[in-house]
Amino acid sequence: MDFFCIQNPTSLTNLDWTCVDSEAVTINVTDVNAPTLGVFKENYWGDTDVYIRGGMNGWGVEDMFSYQGEGVYTTDIELSAGSIEFKVASEDWATVNLGNPNDAVSNLVVEGVAKTLGSSNNNLTIEVIDGGLYEFKVSGPDGNAPTLTVTMK
């Protein structure tokens, strides 16, 4: 198979490539004694509809993510002030069920700070200070452990 990639260095310890076959290749040398290579589909949810499901929408399927390209999915949601529990999940809760990783110290999502998600039954929590429209952005390249960033629009 012909393979054409463009290098996008994200740091001195991580090298990422975007490939024409809609894949991302990552070399992680954070641990120089055990570097890792990953190849991921950029559109990692494929044809599966995925939603923000939580206290802000009755854990329903109203707030669906849209694929933006390059491993990024977004949705905008109107939030009221207060503490809100939620997850990133498909309608069946089985195909995609992302929440707080089992080994994470805290389930708190802080506005503007990327939070790594994991396949787990653990909910996430956000403390909304000012109600308004918020963007929820899930970024790869690894669809099994993407990051979630929430920002007020």
PDB file of N, CA and C in Angstrom, residues 24-92:
ATOM      1  N   ALA A  24      -4.017   8.845  11.125  1.00  0.00           N
ATOM      2  CA  ALA A  24      -2.996   9.612  11.818  1.00  0.00           C
ATOM      3  C   ALA A  24      -1.979   8.627  12.376  1.00  0.00           C
ATOM      4  N   VAL A  25      -0.703   8.926  12.196  1.00  0.00           N
ATOM      5  CA  VAL A  25       0.381   8.104  12.711  1.00  0.00           C
ATOM      6  C   VAL A  25       1.081   8.906  13.788  1.00  0.00           C
ATOM      7  N   THR A  26       1.256   8.304  14.953  1.00  0.00           N
ATOM      8  CA  THR A  26       1.868   8.988  16.087  1.00  0.00           C
ATOM      9  C   THR A  26       3.036   8.172  16.617  1.00  0.00           C
ATOM     10  N   ILE A  27       4.170   8.834  16.827  1.00  0.00           N
ATOM     11  CA  ILE A  27       5.300   8.227  17.524  1.00  0.00           C
ATOM     12  C   ILE A  27       5.464   8.991  18.830  1.00  0.00           C
ATOM     13  N   ASN A  28       5.347   8.282  19.934  1.00  0.00           N
ATOM     14  CA  ASN A  28       5.459   8.897  21.251  1.00  0.00           C
ATOM     15  C   ASN A  28       6.758   8.418  21.886  1.00  0.00           C
ATOM     16  N   VAL A  29       7.677   9.363  22.141  1.00  0.00           N
ATOM     17  CA  VAL A  29       8.957   9.031  22.764  1.00  0.00           C
ATOM     18  C   VAL A  29       9.077   9.686  24.140  1.00  0.00           C
ATOM     19  N   THR A  30       7.945   9.844  24.816  1.00  0.00           N
ATOM     20  CA  THR A  30       7.977  10.373  26.177  1.00  0.00           C
ATOM     21  C   THR A  30       8.891   9.507  27.041  1.00  0.00           C
ATOM     22  N   ASP A  31       8.781   8.188  26.880  1.00  0.00           N
ATOM     23  CA  ASP A  31       9.696   7.255  27.534  1.00  0.00           C
ATOM     24  C   ASP A  31      10.668   6.783  26.461  1.00  0.00           C
ATOM     25  N   VAL A  32      11.896   7.326  26.458  1.00  0.00           N
ATOM     26  CA  VAL A  32      12.864   7.020  25.406  1.00  0.00           C
ATOM     27  C   VAL A  32      13.246   5.542  25.384  1.00  0.00           C
ATOM     28  N   ASN A  33      13.026   4.833  26.480  1.00  0.00           N
ATOM     29  CA  ASN A  33      13.334   3.407  26.537  1.00  0.00           C
ATOM     30  C   ASN A  33      12.201   2.545  25.984  1.00  0.00           C
ATOM     31  N   ALA A  34      11.045   3.137  25.781  1.00  0.00           N
ATOM     32  CA  ALA A  34       9.896   2.375  25.277  1.00  0.00           C
ATOM     33  C   ALA A  34       9.024   3.253  24.389  1.00  0.00           C
ATOM     34  N   PRO A  35       9.547   3.705  23.240  1.00  0.00           N
ATOM     35  CA  PRO A  35       8.728   4.530  22.345  1.00  0.00           C
ATOM     36  C   PRO A  35       7.560   3.711  21.793  1.00  0.00           C
ATOM     37  N   THR A  36       6.467   4.403  21.464  1.00  0.00           N
ATOM     38  CA  THR A  36       5.300   3.714  20.924  1.00  0.00           C
ATOM     39  C   THR A  36       4.912   4.322  19.580  1.00  0.00           C
ATOM     40  N   LEU A  37       4.358   3.490  18.736  1.00  0.00           N
ATOM     41  CA  LEU A  37       3.869   3.894  17.429  1.00  0.00           C
ATOM     42  C   LEU A  37       2.380   3.592  17.390  1.00  0.00           C
ATOM     43  N   GLY A  38       1.585   4.568  16.972  1.00  0.00           N
ATOM     44  CA  GLY A  38       0.148   4.358  16.845  1.00  0.00           C
ATOM     45  C   GLY A  38      -0.341   4.785  15.478  1.00  0.00           C
ATOM     46  N   VAL A  39      -1.267   4.012  14.912  1.00  0.00           N
ATOM     47  CA  VAL A  39      -1.925   4.364  13.657  1.00  0.00           C
ATOM     48  C   VAL A  39      -3.413   4.378  13.947  1.00  0.00           C
ATOM     49  N   PHE A  40      -4.052   5.523  13.713  1.00  0.00           N
ATOM     50  CA  PHE A  40      -5.446   5.702  14.089  1.00  0.00           C
ATOM     51  C   PHE A  40      -6.253   6.258  12.925  1.00  0.00           C
ATOM     52  N   LYS A  41      -7.508   5.813  12.807  1.00  0.00           N
ATOM     53  CA  LYS A  41      -8.432   6.420  11.854  1.00  0.00           C
ATOM     54  C   LYS A  41      -8.798   7.796  12.382  1.00  0.00           C
ATOM     55  N   GLU A  42      -8.726   8.829  11.529  1.00  0.00           N
ATOM     56  CA  GLU A  42      -9.093  10.173  11.978  1.00  0.00           C
ATOM     57  C   GLU A  42     -10.572  10.252  12.332  1.00  0.00           C
ATOM     58  N   ASN A  43     -11.415   9.610  11.557  1.00  0.00           N
ATOM     59  CA  ASN A  43     -12.853   9.600  11.810  1.00  0.00           C
ATOM     60  C   ASN A  43     -13.160   8.362  12.662  1.00  0.00           C
ATOM     61  N   TYR A  44     -12.662   8.349  13.906  1.00  0.00           N
ATOM     62  CA  TYR A  44     -12.652   7.150  14.727  1.00  0.00           C
ATOM     63  C   TYR A  44     -14.032   6.665  15.150  1.00  0.00           C
ATOM     64  N   TRP A  45     -15.068   7.499  15.079  1.00  0.00           N
ATOM     65  CA  TRP A  45     -16.419   7.013  15.398  1.00  0.00           C
ATOM     66  C   TRP A  45     -17.144   6.510  14.162  1.00  0.00           C
ATOM     67  N   GLY A  46     -16.537   6.669  12.995  1.00  0.00           N
ATOM     68  CA  GLY A  46     -17.129   6.159  11.757  1.00  0.00           C
ATOM     69  C   GLY A  46     -18.550   6.669  11.556  1.00  0.00           C
ATOM     70  N   ASP A  47     -19.471   5.756  11.288  1.00  0.00           N
ATOM     71  CA  ASP A  47     -20.871   6.108  11.044  1.00  0.00           C
ATOM     72  C   ASP A  47     -21.714   6.138  12.316  1.00  0.00           C
ATOM     73  N   THR A  48     -21.098   5.926  13.476  1.00  0.00           N
ATOM     74  CA  THR A  48     -21.839   5.917  14.739  1.00  0.00           C
ATOM     75  C   THR A  48     -22.134   7.335  15.200  1.00  0.00           C
ATOM     76  N   ASP A  49     -23.401   7.628  15.472  1.00  0.00           N
ATOM     77  CA  ASP A  49     -23.771   8.921  16.045  1.00  0.00           C
ATOM     78  C   ASP A  49     -23.399   8.920  17.523  1.00  0.00           C
ATOM     79  N   VAL A  50     -22.696   9.973  17.960  1.00  0.00           N
ATOM     80  CA  VAL A  50     -22.227  10.081  19.339  1.00  0.00           C
ATOM     81  C   VAL A  50     -22.707  11.406  19.906  1.00  0.00           C
ATOM     82  N   TYR A  51     -23.058  11.410  21.186  1.00  0.00           N
ATOM     83  CA  TYR A  51     -23.730  12.536  21.824  1.00  0.00           C
ATOM     84  C   TYR A  51     -23.066  12.902  23.144  1.00  0.00           C
ATOM     85  N   ILE A  52     -23.311  14.154  23.582  1.00  0.00           N
ATOM     86  CA  ILE A  52     -23.107  14.519  24.983  1.00  0.00           C
ATOM     87  C   ILE A  52     -24.408  14.118  25.665  1.00  0.00           C
ATOM     88  N   ARG A  53     -24.294  13.266  26.683  1.00  0.00           N
ATOM     89  CA  ARG A  53     -25.473  12.775  27.396  1.00  0.00           C
ATOM     90  C   ARG A  53     -25.270  13.049  28.887  1.00  0.00           C
ATOM     91  N   GLY A  54     -26.213  13.767  29.484  1.00  0.00           N
ATOM     92  CA  GLY A  54     -26.037  14.079  30.895  1.00  0.00           C
ATOM     93  C   GLY A  54     -27.196  14.839  31.486  1.00  0.00           C
ATOM     94  N   GLY A  55     -26.930  15.428  32.639  1.00  0.00           N
ATOM     95  CA  GLY A  55     -27.941  16.165  33.368  1.00  0.00           C
ATOM     96  C   GLY A  55     -28.490  17.358  32.610  1.00  0.00           C
ATOM     97  N   MET A  56     -27.750  17.868  31.644  1.00  0.00           N
ATOM     98  CA  MET A  56     -28.195  19.047  30.891  1.00  0.00           C
ATOM     99  C   MET A  56     -29.251  18.700  29.853  1.00  0.00           C
ATOM    100  N   ASN A  57     -29.409  17.411  29.537  1.00  0.00           N
ATOM    101  CA  ASN A  57     -30.382  17.018  28.510  1.00  0.00           C
ATOM    102  C   ASN A  57     -31.131  15.729  28.870  1.00  0.00           C
ATOM    103  N   GLY A  58     -31.219  15.430  30.164  1.00  0.00           N
ATOM    104  CA  GLY A  58     -31.951  14.243  30.606  1.00  0.00           C
ATOM    105  C   GLY A  58     -31.302  12.938  30.153  1.00  0.00           C
ATOM    106  N   TRP A  59     -29.981  12.969  29.912  1.00  0.00           N
ATOM    107  CA  TRP A  59     -29.211  11.814  29.464  1.00  0.00           C
ATOM    108  C   TRP A  59     -29.702  11.305  28.104  1.00  0.00           C
ATOM    109  N   GLY A  60     -30.299  12.212  27.328  1.00  0.00           N
ATOM    110  CA  GLY A  60     -30.861  11.859  26.035  1.00  0.00           C
ATOM    111  C   GLY A  60     -29.875  11.992  24.888  1.00  0.00           C
ATOM    112  N   VAL A  61     -30.424  11.954  23.674  1.00  0.00           N
ATOM    113  CA  VAL A  61     -29.603  11.953  22.463  1.00  0.00           C
ATOM    114  C   VAL A  61     -29.908  13.170  21.588  1.00  0.00           C
ATOM    115  N   GLU A  62     -30.083  14.332  22.210  1.00  0.00           N
ATOM    116  CA  GLU A  62     -30.341  15.566  21.453  1.00  0.00           C
ATOM    117  C   GLU A  62     -29.068  16.225  20.955  1.00  0.00           C
ATOM    118  N   ASP A  63     -27.988  16.130  21.699  1.00  0.00           N
ATOM    119  CA  ASP A  63     -26.782  16.920  21.448  1.00  0.00           C
ATOM    120  C   ASP A  63     -25.702  16.062  20.786  1.00  0.00           C
ATOM    121  N   MET A  64     -25.829  15.901  19.458  1.00  0.00           N
ATOM    122  CA  MET A  64     -24.941  15.035  18.686  1.00  0.00           C
ATOM    123  C   MET A  64     -23.685  15.786  18.231  1.00  0.00           C
ATOM    124  N   PHE A  65     -22.571  15.075  18.271  1.00  0.00           N
ATOM    125  CA  PHE A  65     -21.313  15.609  17.759  1.00  0.00           C
ATOM    126  C   PHE A  65     -21.322  15.604  16.237  1.00  0.00           C
ATOM    127  N   SER A  66     -20.628  16.587  15.646  1.00  0.00           N
ATOM    128  CA  SER A  66     -20.408  16.650  14.204  1.00  0.00           C
ATOM    129  C   SER A  66     -18.917  16.521  13.957  1.00  0.00           C
ATOM    130  N   TYR A  67     -18.562  15.714  12.952  1.00  0.00           N
ATOM    131  CA  TYR A  67     -17.154  15.521  12.614  1.00  0.00           C
ATOM    132  C   TYR A  67     -16.644  16.746  11.869  1.00  0.00           C
ATOM    133  N   GLN A  68     -15.538  17.336  12.350  1.00  0.00           N
ATOM    134  CA  GLN A  68     -14.955  18.540  11.766  1.00  0.00           C
ATOM    135  C   GLN A  68     -13.744  18.241  10.888  1.00  0.00           C
ATOM    136  N   GLY A  69     -13.272  16.994  10.903  1.00  0.00           N
ATOM    137  CA  GLY A  69     -12.057  16.630  10.171  1.00  0.00           C
ATOM    138  C   GLY A  69     -10.869  16.559  11.110  1.00  0.00           C
ATOM    139  N   GLU A  70      -9.814  15.877  10.663  1.00  0.00           N
ATOM    140  CA  GLU A  70      -8.560  15.750  11.408  1.00  0.00           C
ATOM    141  C   GLU A  70      -8.757  15.260  12.845  1.00  0.00           C
ATOM    142  N   GLY A  71      -9.685  14.317  13.046  1.00  0.00           N
ATOM    143  CA  GLY A  71      -9.879  13.708  14.359  1.00  0.00           C
ATOM    144  C   GLY A  71     -10.597  14.570  15.371  1.00  0.00           C
ATOM    145  N   VAL A  72     -11.359  15.577  14.920  1.00  0.00           N
ATOM    146  CA  VAL A  72     -12.047  16.493  15.836  1.00  0.00           C
ATOM    147  C   VAL A  72     -13.563  16.414  15.627  1.00  0.00           C
ATOM    148  N   TYR A  73     -14.287  16.288  16.739  1.00  0.00           N
ATOM    149  CA  TYR A  73     -15.749  16.309  16.755  1.00  0.00           C
ATOM    150  C   TYR A  73     -16.196  17.432  17.689  1.00  0.00           C
ATOM    151  N   THR A  74     -17.267  18.145  17.326  1.00  0.00           N
ATOM    152  CA  THR A  74     -17.768  19.223  18.191  1.00  0.00           C
ATOM    153  C   THR A  74     -19.286  19.210  18.269  1.00  0.00           C
ATOM    154  N   THR A  75     -19.797  19.787  19.346  1.00  0.00           N
ATOM    155  CA  THR A  75     -21.214  20.096  19.488  1.00  0.00           C
ATOM    156  C   THR A  75     -21.330  21.296  20.420  1.00  0.00           C
ATOM    157  N   ASP A  76     -22.330  22.125  20.184  1.00  0.00           N
ATOM    158  CA  ASP A  76     -22.590  23.295  21.034  1.00  0.00           C
ATOM    159  C   ASP A  76     -23.830  23.027  21.864  1.00  0.00           C
ATOM    160  N   ILE A  77     -23.744  23.334  23.158  1.00  0.00           N
ATOM    161  CA  ILE A  77     -24.843  23.053  24.080  1.00  0.00           C
ATOM    162  C   ILE A  77     -25.051  24.255  24.993  1.00  0.00           C
ATOM    163  N   GLU A  78     -26.297  24.616  25.190  1.00  0.00           N
ATOM    164  CA  GLU A  78     -26.662  25.665  26.139  1.00  0.00           C
ATOM    165  C   GLU A  78     -26.645  25.051  27.539  1.00  0.00           C
ATOM    166  N   LEU A  79     -25.836  25.621  28.431  1.00  0.00           N
ATOM    167  CA  LEU A  79     -25.724  25.112  29.803  1.00  0.00           C
ATOM    168  C   LEU A  79     -26.180  26.163  30.800  1.00  0.00           C
ATOM    169  N   SER A  80     -26.830  25.701  31.853  1.00  0.00           N
ATOM    170  CA  SER A  80     -27.189  26.560  32.978  1.00  0.00           C
ATOM    171  C   SER A  80     -26.092  26.466  34.029  1.00  0.00           C
ATOM    172  N   ALA A  81     -25.982  27.490  34.869  1.00  0.00           N
ATOM    173  CA  ALA A  81     -24.987  27.477  35.941  1.00  0.00           C
ATOM    174  C   ALA A  81     -25.270  26.317  36.888  1.00  0.00           C
ATOM    175  N   GLY A  82     -24.197  25.720  37.418  1.00  0.00           N
ATOM    176  CA  GLY A  82     -24.334  24.631  38.373  1.00  0.00           C
ATOM    177  C   GLY A  82     -23.414  23.477  38.037  1.00  0.00           C
ATOM    178  N   SER A  83     -23.518  22.428  38.826  1.00  0.00           N
ATOM    179  CA  SER A  83     -22.723  21.227  38.646  1.00  0.00           C
ATOM    180  C   SER A  83     -23.493  20.257  37.749  1.00  0.00           C
ATOM    181  N   ILE A  84     -22.850  19.779  36.682  1.00  0.00           N
ATOM    182  CA  ILE A  84     -23.525  18.918  35.714  1.00  0.00           C
ATOM    183  C   ILE A  84     -22.686  17.664  35.476  1.00  0.00           C
ATOM    184  N   GLU A  85     -23.316  16.492  35.614  1.00  0.00           N
ATOM    185  CA  GLU A  85     -22.665  15.235  35.269  1.00  0.00           C
ATOM    186  C   GLU A  85     -23.030  14.877  33.838  1.00  0.00           C
ATOM    187  N   PHE A  86     -22.083  14.229  33.125  1.00  0.00           N
ATOM    188  CA  PHE A  86     -22.340  13.865  31.734  1.00  0.00           C
ATOM    189  C   PHE A  86     -21.337  12.825  31.272  1.00  0.00           C
ATOM    190  N   LYS A  87     -21.576  12.312  30.048  1.00  0.00           N
ATOM    191  CA  LYS A  87     -20.672  11.386  29.370  1.00  0.00           C
ATOM    192  C   LYS A  87     -20.708  11.663  27.878  1.00  0.00           C
ATOM    193  N   VAL A  88     -19.806  11.054  27.149  1.00  0.00           N
ATOM    194  CA  VAL A  88     -19.782  11.060  25.690  1.00  0.00           C
ATOM    195  C   VAL A  88     -20.136   9.637  25.279  1.00  0.00           C
ATOM    196  N   ALA A  89     -21.295   9.462  24.601  1.00  0.00           N
ATOM    197  CA  ALA A  89     -21.751   8.101  24.338  1.00  0.00           C
ATOM    198  C   ALA A  89     -22.648   8.015  23.110  1.00  0.00           C
ATOM    199  N   SER A  90     -22.688   6.816  22.556  1.00  0.00           N
ATOM    200  CA  SER A  90     -23.624   6.516  21.471  1.00  0.00           C
ATOM    201  C   SER A  90     -25.004   6.250  22.076  1.00  0.00           C
ATOM    202  N   GLU A  91     -25.997   6.142  21.216  1.00  0.00           N
ATOM    203  CA  GLU A  91     -27.366   5.922  21.700  1.00  0.00           C
ATOM    204  C   GLU A  91     -27.495   4.629  22.487  1.00  0.00           C
ATOM    205  N   ASP A  92     -26.754   3.586  22.085  1.00  0.00           N
ATOM    206  CA  ASP A  92     -26.867   2.288  22.755  1.00  0.00           C
ATOM    207  C   ASP A  92     -25.975   2.145  23.989  1.00  0.00           C
TER     208      ASP A  92
END
